[in-house]
Coordinates of N, CA and C in Angstrom, one line a residue:
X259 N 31.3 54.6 66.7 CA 32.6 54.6 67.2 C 33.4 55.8 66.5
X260 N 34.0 56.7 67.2 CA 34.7 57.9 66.7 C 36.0 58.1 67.7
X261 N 37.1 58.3 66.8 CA 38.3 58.7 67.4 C 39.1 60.0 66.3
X262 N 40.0 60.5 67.5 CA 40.1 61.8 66.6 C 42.0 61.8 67.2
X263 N 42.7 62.7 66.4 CA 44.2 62.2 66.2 C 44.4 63.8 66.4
X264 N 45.2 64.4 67.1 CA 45.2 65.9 67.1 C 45.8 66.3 65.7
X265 N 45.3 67.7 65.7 CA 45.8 68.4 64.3 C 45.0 67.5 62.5
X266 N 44.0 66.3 63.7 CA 43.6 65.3 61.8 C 42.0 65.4 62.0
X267 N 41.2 64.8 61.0 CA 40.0 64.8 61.0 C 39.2 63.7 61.9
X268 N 38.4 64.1 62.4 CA 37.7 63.3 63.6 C 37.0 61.9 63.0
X269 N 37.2 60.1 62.7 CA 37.2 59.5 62.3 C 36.4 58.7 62.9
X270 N 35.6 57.4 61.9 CA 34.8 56.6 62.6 C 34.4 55.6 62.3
X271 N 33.5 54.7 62.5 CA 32.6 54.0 61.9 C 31.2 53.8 62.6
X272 N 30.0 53.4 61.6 CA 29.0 53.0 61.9 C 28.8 51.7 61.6
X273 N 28.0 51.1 62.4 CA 27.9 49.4 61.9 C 26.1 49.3 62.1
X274 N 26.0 48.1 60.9 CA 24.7 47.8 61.3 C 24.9 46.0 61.4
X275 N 23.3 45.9 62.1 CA 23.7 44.6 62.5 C 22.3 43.9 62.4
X276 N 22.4 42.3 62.2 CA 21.1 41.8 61.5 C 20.4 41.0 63.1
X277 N 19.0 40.9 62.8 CA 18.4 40.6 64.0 C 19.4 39.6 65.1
X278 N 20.4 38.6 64.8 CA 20.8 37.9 65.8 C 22.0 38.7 66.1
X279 N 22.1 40.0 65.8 CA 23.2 40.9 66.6 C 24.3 40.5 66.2
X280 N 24.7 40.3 64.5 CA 26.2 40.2 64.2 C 26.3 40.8 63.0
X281 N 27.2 41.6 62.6 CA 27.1 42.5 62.5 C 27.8 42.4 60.8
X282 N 26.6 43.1 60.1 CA 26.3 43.1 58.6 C 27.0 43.7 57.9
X283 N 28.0 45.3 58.4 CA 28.0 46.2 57.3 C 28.8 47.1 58.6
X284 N 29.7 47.8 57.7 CA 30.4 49.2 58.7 C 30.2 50.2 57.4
X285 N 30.2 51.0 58.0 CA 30.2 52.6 57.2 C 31.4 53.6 57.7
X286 N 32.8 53.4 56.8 CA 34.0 54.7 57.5 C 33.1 56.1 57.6
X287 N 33.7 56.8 58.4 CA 32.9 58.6 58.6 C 34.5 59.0 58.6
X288 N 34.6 60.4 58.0 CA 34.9 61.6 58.2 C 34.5 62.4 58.2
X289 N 35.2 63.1 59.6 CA 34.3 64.3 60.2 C 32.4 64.3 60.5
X290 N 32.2 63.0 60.7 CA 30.5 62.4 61.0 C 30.1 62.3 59.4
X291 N 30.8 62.6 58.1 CA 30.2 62.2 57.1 C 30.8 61.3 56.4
X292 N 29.9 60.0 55.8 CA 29.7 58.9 55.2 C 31.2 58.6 54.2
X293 N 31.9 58.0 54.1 CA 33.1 57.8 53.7 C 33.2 56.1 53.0
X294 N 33.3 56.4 51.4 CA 33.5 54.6 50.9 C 34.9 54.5 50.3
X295 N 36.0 55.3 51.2 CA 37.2 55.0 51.2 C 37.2 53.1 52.2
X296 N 36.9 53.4 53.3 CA 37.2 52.1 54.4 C 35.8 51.3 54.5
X297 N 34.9 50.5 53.7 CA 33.5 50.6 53.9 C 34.1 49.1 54.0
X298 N 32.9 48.5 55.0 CA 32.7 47.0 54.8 C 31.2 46.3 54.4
X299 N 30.9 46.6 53.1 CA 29.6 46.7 52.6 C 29.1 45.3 53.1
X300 N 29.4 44.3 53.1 CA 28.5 43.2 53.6 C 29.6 42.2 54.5
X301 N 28.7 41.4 55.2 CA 29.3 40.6 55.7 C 28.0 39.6 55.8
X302 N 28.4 38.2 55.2 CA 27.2 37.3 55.6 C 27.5 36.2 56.5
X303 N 26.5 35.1 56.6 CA 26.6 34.3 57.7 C 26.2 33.1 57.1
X304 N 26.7 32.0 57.8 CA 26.0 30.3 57.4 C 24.8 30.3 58.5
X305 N 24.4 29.3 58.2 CA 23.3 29.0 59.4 C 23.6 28.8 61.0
X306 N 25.1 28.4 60.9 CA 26.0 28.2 62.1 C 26.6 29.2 62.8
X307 N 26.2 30.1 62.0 CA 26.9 31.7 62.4 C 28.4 32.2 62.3
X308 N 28.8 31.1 61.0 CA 30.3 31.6 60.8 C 30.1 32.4 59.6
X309 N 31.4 33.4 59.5 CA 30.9 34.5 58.2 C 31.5 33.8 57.0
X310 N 31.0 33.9 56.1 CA 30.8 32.9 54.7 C 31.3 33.6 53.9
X311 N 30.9 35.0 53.8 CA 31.3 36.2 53.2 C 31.6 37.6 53.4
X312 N 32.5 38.0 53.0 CA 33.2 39.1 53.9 C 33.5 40.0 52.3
X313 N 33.4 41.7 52.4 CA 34.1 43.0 51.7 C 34.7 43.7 52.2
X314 N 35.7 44.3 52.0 CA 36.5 45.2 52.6 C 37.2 46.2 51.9
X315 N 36.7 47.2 51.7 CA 37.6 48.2 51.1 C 39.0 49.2 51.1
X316 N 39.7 49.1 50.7 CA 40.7 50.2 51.2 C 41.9 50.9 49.8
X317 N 42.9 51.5 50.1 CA 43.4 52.0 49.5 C 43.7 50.9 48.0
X318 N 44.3 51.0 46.8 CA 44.5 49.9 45.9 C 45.9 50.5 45.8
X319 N 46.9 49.7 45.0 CA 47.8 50.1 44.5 C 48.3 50.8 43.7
X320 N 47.1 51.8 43.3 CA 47.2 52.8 41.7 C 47.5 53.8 42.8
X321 N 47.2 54.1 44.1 CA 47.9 55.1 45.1 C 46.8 56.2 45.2
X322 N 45.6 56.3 44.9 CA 44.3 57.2 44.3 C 43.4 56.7 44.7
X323 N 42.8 55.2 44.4 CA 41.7 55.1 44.7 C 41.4 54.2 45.4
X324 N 40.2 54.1 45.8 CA 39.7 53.0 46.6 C 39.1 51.8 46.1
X325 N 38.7 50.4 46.8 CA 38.1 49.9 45.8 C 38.2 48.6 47.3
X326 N 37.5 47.4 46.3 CA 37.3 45.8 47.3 C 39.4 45.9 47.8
X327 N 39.6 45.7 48.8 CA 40.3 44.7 49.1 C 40.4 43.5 49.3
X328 N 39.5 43.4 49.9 CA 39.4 42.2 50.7 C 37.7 41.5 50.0
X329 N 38.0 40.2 49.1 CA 36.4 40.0 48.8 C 37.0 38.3 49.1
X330 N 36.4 37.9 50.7 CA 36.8 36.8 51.2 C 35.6 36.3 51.1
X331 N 35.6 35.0 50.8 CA 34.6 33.8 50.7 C 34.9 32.7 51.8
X332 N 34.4 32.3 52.8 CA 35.2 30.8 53.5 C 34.7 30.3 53.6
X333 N 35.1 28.4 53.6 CA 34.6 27.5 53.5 C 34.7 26.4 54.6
X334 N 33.5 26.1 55.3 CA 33.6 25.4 56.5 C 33.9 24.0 56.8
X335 N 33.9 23.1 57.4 CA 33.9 21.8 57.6 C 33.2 22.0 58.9
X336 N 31.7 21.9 59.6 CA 30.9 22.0 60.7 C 31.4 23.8 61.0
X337 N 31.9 23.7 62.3 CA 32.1 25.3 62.8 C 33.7 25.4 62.6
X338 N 34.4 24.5 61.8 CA 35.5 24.6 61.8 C 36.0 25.6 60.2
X339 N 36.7 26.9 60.1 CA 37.5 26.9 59.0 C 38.0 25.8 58.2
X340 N 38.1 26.2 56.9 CA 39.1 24.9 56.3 C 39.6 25.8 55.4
X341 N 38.9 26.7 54.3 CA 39.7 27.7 53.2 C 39.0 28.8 53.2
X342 N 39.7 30.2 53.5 CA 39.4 31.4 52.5 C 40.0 31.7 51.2
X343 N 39.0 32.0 50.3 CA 39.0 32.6 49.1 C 39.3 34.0 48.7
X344 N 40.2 34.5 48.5 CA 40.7 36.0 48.4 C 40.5 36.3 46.8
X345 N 39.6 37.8 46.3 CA 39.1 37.5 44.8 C 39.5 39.2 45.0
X346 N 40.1 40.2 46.6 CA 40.4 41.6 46.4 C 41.6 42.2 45.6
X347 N 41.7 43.5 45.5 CA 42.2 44.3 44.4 C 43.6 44.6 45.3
X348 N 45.0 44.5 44.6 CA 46.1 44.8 45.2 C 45.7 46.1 46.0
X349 N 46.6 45.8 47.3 CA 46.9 47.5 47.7 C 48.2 48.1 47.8
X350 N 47.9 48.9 48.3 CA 49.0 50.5 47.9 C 50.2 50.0 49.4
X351 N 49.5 49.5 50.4 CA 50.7 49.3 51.2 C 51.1 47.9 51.7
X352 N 52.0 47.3 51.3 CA 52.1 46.1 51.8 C 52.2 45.5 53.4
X353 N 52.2 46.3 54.5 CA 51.9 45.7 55.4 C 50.2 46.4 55.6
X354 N 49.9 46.5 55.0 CA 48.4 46.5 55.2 C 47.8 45.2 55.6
X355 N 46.6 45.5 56.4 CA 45.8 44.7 57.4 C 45.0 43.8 56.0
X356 N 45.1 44.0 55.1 CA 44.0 43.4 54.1 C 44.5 41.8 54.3
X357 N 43.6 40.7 54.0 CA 44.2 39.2 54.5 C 45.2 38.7 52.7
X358 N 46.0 38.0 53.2 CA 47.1 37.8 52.3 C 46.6 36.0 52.1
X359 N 46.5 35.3 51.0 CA 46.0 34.2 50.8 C 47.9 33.6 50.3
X360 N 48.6 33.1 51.2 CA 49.5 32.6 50.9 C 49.4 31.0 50.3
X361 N 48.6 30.3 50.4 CA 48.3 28.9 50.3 C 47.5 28.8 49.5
X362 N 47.1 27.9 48.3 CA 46.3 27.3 47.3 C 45.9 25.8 48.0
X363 N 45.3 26.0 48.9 CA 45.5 24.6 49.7 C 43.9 24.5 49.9
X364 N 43.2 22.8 49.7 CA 42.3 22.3 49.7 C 41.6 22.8 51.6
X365 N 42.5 22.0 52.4 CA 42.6 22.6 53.6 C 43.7 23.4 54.3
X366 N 43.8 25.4 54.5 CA 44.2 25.8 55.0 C 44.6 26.0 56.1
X367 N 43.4 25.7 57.0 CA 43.7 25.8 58.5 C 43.0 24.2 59.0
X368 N 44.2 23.8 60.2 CA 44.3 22.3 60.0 C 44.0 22.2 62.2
X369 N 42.9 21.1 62.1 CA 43.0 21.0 63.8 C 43.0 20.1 64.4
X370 N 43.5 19.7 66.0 CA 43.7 18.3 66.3 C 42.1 17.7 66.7
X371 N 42.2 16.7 67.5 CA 41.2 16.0 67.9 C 40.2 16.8 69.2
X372 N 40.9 17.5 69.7 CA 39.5 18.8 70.1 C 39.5 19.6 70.0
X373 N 39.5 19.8 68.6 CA 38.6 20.9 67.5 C 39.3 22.1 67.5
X374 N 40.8 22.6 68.2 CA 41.7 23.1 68.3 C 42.3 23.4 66.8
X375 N 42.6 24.8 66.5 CA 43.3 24.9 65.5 C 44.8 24.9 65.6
X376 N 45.6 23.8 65.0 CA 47.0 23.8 64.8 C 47.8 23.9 63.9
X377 N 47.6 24.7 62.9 CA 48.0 25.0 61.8 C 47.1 26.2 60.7
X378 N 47.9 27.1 60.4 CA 47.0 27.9 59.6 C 48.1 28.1 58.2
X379 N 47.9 28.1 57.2 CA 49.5 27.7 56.6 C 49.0 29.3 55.7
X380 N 47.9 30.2 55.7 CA 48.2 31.0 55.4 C 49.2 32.0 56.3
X381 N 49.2 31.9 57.8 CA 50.2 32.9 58.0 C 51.4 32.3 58.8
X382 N 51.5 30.7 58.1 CA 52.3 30.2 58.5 C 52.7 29.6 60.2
X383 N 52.0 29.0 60.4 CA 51.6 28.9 61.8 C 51.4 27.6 61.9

């Protein structure tokens, strides 16, 4: 996937993906070469196929380098969410897309009796 912004460098990602086609790993490109400013070095799976473990890198708040943002762990109840674990490195901009862990809560995201989520108290919801 490549998109290009006039007058900036032609940008991208590569993904790879594990035999049941969900997808393991992105690689940022600039200009078609390899870039571990934006990288999502792994992503894993439960047996159920929800992601268990997630990396995400991006700018930090020293304003220079890169590094984990995002190093999410989540914890299921069947196919349902209940807590992610946020263990990433501050970043440089605060409306950044990196996930924000507002809640220290046993169960974060909370659902009714058909399996509907109604409540997510990290983004307040």
């Amino acid at each position: 996937m490549n998109w290009l912004v006039t007058g900036d460098k032609t940008r991208g990602y590569t993904f790879a993906y594990d035999g049941l086609s969900r997808i393991t790993s992105a690689n940022y490109l600039e200009n078609g070469s390899a870039s571990n400013n934006y990288k999502v070095p792994f992503i894993t799976y439960d047996k159920h196929g929800n992601i268990k473990s997630l990396e995400r890198w991006g700018k930090t708040s020293s304003g220079s380098t890169f590094a984990a943002v995002d190093v999410l762990t989540m914890e299921h109840e069947g196919n349902q969410l209940k807590t992610v674990y946020e263990a990433g490195t501050n970043v440089l901009i605060s409306e950044s897309y990196d996930f924000k862990s507002y809640k220290d809560s046993v169960a974060e995201y909370l659902y009714n009796a058909n399996g509907s989520m109604t409540k997510d108290l990290n983004k307040g919801i």
